[in-house]
XYZ file of C-alpha atoms in Angstrom:
437
model
C -25.321 -12.774 -8.762
C -27.493 -9.603 -10.388
C -27.039 -8.410 -6.432
C -23.411 -9.128 -5.794
C -22.880 -7.042 -10.180
C -24.956 -4.258 -8.011
C -22.869 -3.804 -5.171
C -19.968 -4.200 -7.549
C -21.391 -1.132 -9.252
C -22.032 0.458 -5.771
C -18.464 -0.512 -4.047
C -16.529 0.948 -6.960
C -18.061 4.162 -7.102
C -17.610 4.743 -3.703
C -13.980 4.061 -4.468
C -13.792 5.862 -8.015
C -16.117 9.137 -7.009
C -15.923 8.971 -3.660
C -12.881 8.690 -2.904
C -12.774 5.813 -0.271
C -9.859 3.253 -0.240
C -10.535 -0.269 -1.883
C -9.708 -2.187 1.263
C -11.740 -0.342 4.016
C -14.377 0.032 1.355
C -13.971 -4.238 0.396
C -13.477 -4.520 4.219
C -17.386 -2.580 5.728
C -18.699 -4.494 2.478
C -17.856 -8.345 3.575
C -18.388 -7.359 7.186
C -22.199 -6.033 6.921
C -23.754 -8.174 3.149
C -22.909 -11.566 4.183
C -21.248 -12.602 1.899
C -19.465 -15.876 1.610
C -16.061 -16.942 1.051
C -15.793 -17.892 -2.474
C -18.785 -14.608 -2.856
C -15.692 -11.886 -1.851
C -13.087 -13.793 -3.895
C -14.629 -12.778 -6.511
C -15.576 -8.952 -5.349
C -11.846 -8.753 -4.095
C -10.763 -9.763 -7.566
C -13.520 -8.207 -9.599
C -12.650 -4.536 -8.239
C -8.662 -5.351 -7.729
C -8.847 -6.122 -11.911
C -10.871 -3.111 -12.023
C -8.470 -1.107 -10.416
C -5.005 -2.332 -11.409
C -6.250 -2.383 -15.289
C -8.618 1.235 -15.931
C -6.970 2.778 -18.241
C -6.313 -0.479 -20.352
C -10.607 -0.709 -19.645
C -12.294 2.474 -20.162
C -9.973 3.184 -23.351
C -11.816 -0.138 -24.501
C -15.104 1.633 -23.642
C -14.105 4.544 -25.511
C -13.632 3.580 -28.677
C -17.227 1.716 -28.824
C -18.792 5.003 -26.522
C -17.325 8.795 -25.224
C -18.978 10.872 -22.479
C -21.104 8.741 -20.812
C -23.184 11.034 -19.003
C -24.763 7.472 -16.459
C -22.546 8.010 -13.751
C -23.081 3.956 -12.365
C -23.660 2.591 -15.869
C -19.950 3.388 -16.654
C -18.964 1.305 -13.651
C -20.942 -0.998 -14.326
C -19.881 -2.002 -18.052
C -15.881 -1.215 -15.985
C -17.183 -4.206 -13.569
C -18.497 -6.212 -16.400
C -14.561 -5.741 -18.415
C -12.922 -6.151 -15.668
C -15.261 -10.215 -15.605
C -14.163 -10.375 -19.134
C -10.758 -9.816 -19.145
C -10.208 -12.531 -15.755
C -11.344 -14.981 -18.355
C -11.816 -14.687 -22.247
C -12.077 -17.971 -22.653
C -15.178 -18.363 -21.938
C -18.237 -17.390 -23.023
C -18.689 -14.102 -22.539
C -22.560 -14.032 -22.319
C -23.401 -14.489 -19.133
C -21.917 -11.292 -18.088
C -23.711 -9.481 -20.755
C -26.940 -11.148 -19.683
C -26.101 -10.399 -15.820
C -24.410 -6.537 -17.047
C -28.137 -5.955 -18.759
C -29.789 -7.462 -15.600
C -28.238 -5.114 -13.163
C -29.086 -1.889 -15.804
C -32.705 -2.420 -15.163
C -31.975 -1.593 -11.607
C -29.623 1.293 -12.708
C -31.647 2.778 -15.416
C -33.827 0.002 -17.474
C -33.578 3.345 -20.070
C -30.386 1.748 -20.201
C -30.114 -1.895 -20.559
C -30.181 -2.449 -24.722
C -26.638 0.638 -24.369
C -24.978 -1.731 -22.096
C -26.218 -4.577 -24.320
C -24.509 -3.803 -27.238
C -20.719 -1.988 -25.789
C -20.450 -4.967 -23.843
C -20.985 -7.365 -27.007
C -19.322 -5.211 -29.341
C -15.776 -5.098 -26.714
C -16.090 -8.496 -26.289
C -16.322 -9.199 -29.589
C -13.406 -7.275 -31.263
C -11.442 -7.136 -28.354
C -8.384 -8.053 -30.281
C -9.328 -5.329 -32.935
C -9.058 -3.399 -30.038
C -5.478 -3.716 -28.299
C -3.859 -4.288 -31.636
C -5.134 -0.698 -32.201
C -2.995 1.070 -28.945
C -1.434 4.028 -30.352
C 2.341 2.975 -29.973
C 3.099 6.636 -28.005
C 0.521 5.424 -25.322
C 1.061 1.734 -25.117
C 2.669 1.223 -21.620
C 0.309 3.586 -20.893
C -2.626 1.998 -21.423
C -2.038 -1.002 -21.532
C -0.259 -1.229 -18.033
C -2.914 1.853 -17.155
C -0.382 4.117 -15.502
C -1.120 8.019 -15.995
C 1.681 8.720 -19.075
C 3.029 11.574 -16.006
C 4.235 8.169 -13.647
C 5.152 5.849 -17.131
C 7.275 8.661 -18.260
C 9.230 9.740 -13.939
C 10.133 6.382 -13.788
C 11.401 5.873 -17.168
C 13.691 8.630 -16.102
C 14.557 7.608 -13.047
C 15.305 3.951 -14.250
C 15.238 3.158 -18.326
C 16.263 -0.267 -17.701
C 14.379 -1.301 -15.950
C 10.912 0.699 -16.132
C 8.185 -1.392 -17.609
C 9.729 -4.693 -15.508
C 8.837 -2.063 -12.225
C 5.571 -0.648 -13.786
C 4.171 -4.276 -14.132
C 5.636 -5.369 -10.654
C 3.694 -2.921 -9.212
C 0.028 -5.070 -11.115
C 1.086 -7.973 -10.170
C -1.579 -9.674 -7.333
C -0.754 -8.284 -3.323
C -0.686 -11.521 -0.180
C -2.199 -10.983 3.105
C 0.785 -10.816 5.530
C 0.452 -10.796 9.051
C 3.309 -10.327 11.912
C 2.989 -12.684 15.549
C 2.973 -11.457 18.160
C 6.061 -13.472 20.277
C 4.773 -11.452 23.438
C 1.533 -14.230 23.162
C 2.630 -15.848 20.383
C 5.062 -18.806 18.237
C 6.419 -19.487 15.377
C 5.475 -22.378 15.941
C 1.861 -21.695 17.967
C 1.050 -19.313 13.495
C 2.231 -22.830 11.929
C 0.025 -24.383 13.590
C -2.713 -22.228 13.280
C -2.616 -21.672 9.725
C -2.699 -25.357 9.626
C -5.702 -25.599 11.249
C -8.102 -23.054 9.569
C -6.473 -24.083 5.509
C -5.020 -21.420 5.452
C -1.141 -21.601 3.842
C 2.287 -20.422 4.695
C 3.154 -18.781 0.345
C 6.419 -16.666 2.146
C 8.475 -16.150 5.448
C 10.751 -13.358 6.643
C 11.413 -13.660 10.496
C 7.920 -12.784 12.019
C 6.226 -11.967 9.560
C 4.436 -14.721 6.810
C 2.304 -14.139 2.997
C -0.722 -16.070 3.561
C -2.856 -17.961 1.210
C -6.262 -16.509 2.632
C -7.981 -13.826 4.873
C -9.152 -17.210 6.929
C -7.139 -16.110 9.719
C -8.288 -13.823 10.100
C -12.079 -15.069 11.636
C -10.086 -15.918 14.664
C -9.436 -15.941 18.095
C -6.271 -15.611 18.024
C -6.285 -12.499 16.003
C -9.104 -11.518 17.604
C -6.729 -11.040 21.303
C -3.257 -9.517 19.073
C -1.878 -12.774 19.240
C -0.400 -12.008 16.116
C -1.609 -8.658 13.264
C -2.089 -7.609 9.593
C 1.671 -5.823 8.828
C 3.807 -5.982 5.215
C 7.411 -7.169 6.361
C 8.803 -3.916 4.329
C 7.137 -1.969 7.200
C 8.467 -4.254 9.904
C 11.939 -4.173 8.938
C 12.181 -0.916 8.838
C 11.305 -1.198 12.472
C 14.319 -3.637 12.225
C 16.701 -1.422 11.000
C 16.153 1.518 14.083
C 18.174 -1.463 16.016
C 15.945 -0.255 19.426
C 17.955 -1.235 22.713
C 16.793 -0.896 25.945
C 17.004 2.749 27.035
C 15.994 4.353 24.019
C 13.447 6.986 24.080
C 11.990 6.958 20.847
C 9.774 8.176 18.294
C 7.078 6.947 15.522
C 6.823 9.734 13.630
C 3.682 9.792 11.130
C 2.720 6.030 13.723
C -1.310 5.828 12.037
C -1.700 2.881 11.710
C 0.047 1.822 14.641
C 1.329 -0.834 12.692
C 5.173 -0.251 13.578
C 4.676 1.268 16.290
C 3.140 -1.843 17.939
C 6.590 -3.476 16.485
C 8.714 -1.709 18.361
C 7.111 -2.018 21.789
C 6.249 -6.168 21.835
C 10.058 -6.810 20.056
C 11.697 -4.725 21.088
C 11.890 -2.520 25.559
C 12.772 0.695 24.844
C 11.914 3.444 28.121
C 9.671 4.885 26.393
C 8.014 5.245 22.683
C 6.402 8.317 21.353
C 4.364 7.881 18.691
C 1.956 11.116 17.181
C 0.255 11.454 14.238
C -0.654 14.778 12.843
C -4.688 13.856 12.178
C -6.737 13.749 15.631
C -8.927 10.821 14.106
C -5.785 8.492 14.183
C -4.825 9.137 17.632
C -7.726 7.075 18.200
C -6.947 4.053 16.413
C -3.455 4.581 18.791
C -4.857 5.051 21.836
C -7.019 2.036 20.692
C -4.458 -0.255 20.760
C -2.526 0.574 23.676
C -5.164 0.034 25.934
C -5.680 -3.591 23.318
C -1.791 -3.958 24.414
C -1.978 -2.668 27.775
C 1.532 -0.369 26.489
C 2.813 0.805 29.607
C 6.276 2.904 27.975
C 4.370 4.134 25.335
C 2.991 7.876 24.755
C 0.961 8.964 22.195
C 0.491 13.011 20.800
C -1.039 14.707 18.105
C 1.669 16.592 16.549
C 2.536 17.673 13.655
C 6.268 15.076 12.066
C 6.680 19.440 11.394
C 7.281 20.396 14.373
C 8.925 17.616 16.281
C 10.900 19.946 18.674
C 7.266 21.065 20.342
C 7.674 17.869 22.071
C 9.771 19.313 24.542
C 12.285 15.924 24.532
C 15.611 14.260 23.265
C 15.547 11.163 21.185
C 17.926 7.844 20.843
C 16.355 6.503 17.616
C 13.021 8.440 15.513
C 11.297 6.151 12.852
C 10.651 8.894 10.239
C 8.202 6.382 7.435
C 7.382 10.281 6.020
C 4.343 10.948 3.592
C 5.073 9.983 0.114
C 3.070 8.774 -3.727
C 2.734 5.576 -1.497
C 4.326 3.432 -5.297
C 5.294 0.933 -3.674
C 1.900 -0.232 -2.257
C 0.208 -0.402 -6.359
C -0.786 -3.512 -5.285
C -2.468 -3.815 -1.968
C -4.138 0.194 -3.321
C -4.360 0.674 -7.292
C -6.642 3.294 -6.887
C -3.461 5.663 -6.302
C -2.630 6.505 -9.201
C -5.505 7.626 -10.982
C -5.668 10.605 -8.253
C -2.125 11.301 -8.443
C -0.169 14.547 -10.171
C 3.272 15.277 -10.652
C 2.482 18.804 -8.695
C 1.559 16.303 -5.502
C 5.421 14.405 -5.801
C 6.655 18.320 -5.145
C 4.774 19.205 -2.647
C 5.114 15.877 -0.764
C 8.527 16.086 -0.933
C 8.609 19.510 0.682
C 7.099 17.562 3.802
C 9.460 15.080 3.312
C 12.205 17.275 3.870
C 10.731 19.762 6.712
C 10.123 16.289 8.700
C 13.587 15.706 8.728
C 14.789 19.070 9.046
C 12.442 18.213 12.600
C 13.532 14.937 13.766
C 17.302 16.003 12.639
C 17.345 18.954 15.413
C 15.162 16.556 18.303
C 18.142 13.788 17.548
C 20.382 13.077 20.406
C 24.069 11.584 19.331
C 24.855 9.107 18.005
C 20.899 8.781 17.016
C 19.697 7.386 14.490
C 17.012 8.699 12.073
C 14.998 6.001 9.938
C 14.242 7.210 6.468
C 11.413 5.329 4.810
C 8.590 5.845 2.336
C 6.222 3.223 0.583
C 7.291 4.531 -2.921
C 10.215 3.825 -4.975
C 11.054 7.927 -7.629
C 14.476 9.391 -7.034
C 12.473 12.784 -6.178
C 11.301 12.071 -2.457
C 13.610 9.048 -1.669
C 17.466 9.115 -3.102
C 16.932 13.377 -3.751
C 16.429 13.934 -0.402
C 19.128 11.745 0.853
C 21.384 14.227 -0.809
C 20.319 16.941 0.562
C 19.890 15.554 3.609
C 23.428 14.902 3.962
C 24.773 17.410 2.415
C 22.860 19.847 4.754
C 24.179 18.159 7.898
C 27.201 16.957 7.763
C 27.290 15.660 10.730
C 25.020 12.744 9.303
C 26.398 9.142 8.225
C 24.397 7.189 5.881
C 24.395 3.525 7.989
C 24.160 0.568 6.001
C 20.460 -1.245 6.953
C 21.498 -5.275 6.913
C 18.760 -6.957 5.012
C 17.131 -10.420 5.523
C 18.791 -12.845 2.294
C 15.459 -13.810 0.764
C 14.509 -10.077 0.738
C 16.033 -8.099 -2.843
C 17.898 -4.989 -2.044
C 18.569 -2.627 -5.140
C 20.960 -0.090 -2.808
C 21.600 3.200 -4.600
C 24.737 6.393 -5.183
C 23.935 7.441 -1.449
C 23.963 4.259 0.668
C 19.715 4.051 0.273
C 18.186 0.507 0.321
C 15.153 0.369 -1.902
C 13.248 -2.916 -1.159
C 12.790 -3.710 -5.067
C 10.105 -4.701 -7.838
C 11.746 -7.905 -7.884
C 10.182 -9.053 -4.699
C 6.653 -10.552 -5.684
C 5.417 -10.574 -1.917
C 6.873 -7.546 -0.523
C 5.350 -4.038 -0.821
C 8.338 -1.907 -2.244
C 10.513 0.345 0.040
C 12.841 2.499 0.262
C 14.831 3.069 3.764
C 18.188 5.139 4.664
C 19.855 5.098 8.374
C 21.620 8.018 9.305
C 23.549 8.444 12.233
C 23.963 11.578 13.871
C 28.507 11.888 15.096
C 29.553 12.608 18.299
C 31.772 15.537 19.411
C 33.740 12.947 19.486
C 33.853 11.999 16.271
C 33.895 15.080 14.180
């Protein structure tokens, strides 16, 4: 366990101090360290618990020791407190012992410090919680920066606490089947064979009890891929027809592009992304699937006109603050600033403006984000409809088992009441033809 505790310390440091994405670093460790299933589950739980409760954990630590200069010692304290939070009823002496043994490897002069701090936190836990200032209650207990609390409270005064609580809950792995290679019945049979329970399903997307299917030859053969139902439903809202020319702007990592080509038969899909290294990811997917009606281009979505093409359907899953995917990427909120949202809003508007001018008459734009701030969603929709009077918002039909909230302009939130789905916003625009104006 000591080696795993050291790995956890290094892993957390790479995420927090190194800026790595937690999901990618977990996958890297799992592919290189040779952990068994129980160890993988333990590591995942500790990392997610730490990241989802980071402000709360730091509050507990800082009440006992301020200005900790040894960064990895602080990471060790954080994961040890997270381990305690997962099972407060058990004897904590084992957690302290493991932490002290790990501290000997990191910095032997810090072992006594680690021992004292952890014992103080665990012994005085209830008292420390009771001393949280009322003005910081939600920020500390839910581990959100105060400015996010204020923003969401302003956007949703009646539901903001439930919204914030929801995106601190457990995330679930989901797969979308490739209907060209695999059926629903095939998937259910395979899941049963590998003791992976289907917890929830939406059309071709299945939420699973574990990650066992990632190790199957069927996954490697592209019979199904990792995708959340929320992004899949954005693709469904496009209503792609056989003769359509489709643009998937901001396409990487390619899940929506793949869904379009595996479930529909458009004349052409153009997949673009601004990042050159991500273009390689898209090309790999094209090769793996032998997509013949796919064109991949390096393009800034604010300059879609440079593609010299008019499109029947355009999917804009624009860069956003990502608050709707905090269950999977809980570290995002600790580096996000309010000024970032203002910058993102400008980018979102520029991308939409660019897409509008490349859309055919009677064509459709799907505007989607994986966040729930009104600034990035509803306020943008208001701007788009006022600027372009020939655009009409059309209703998007969702499956009955998906909770949806509509805003005043007809945009749809896949909202906080969904236990499994990412938080997502989808708005569907159609450009009027000359006969409609």
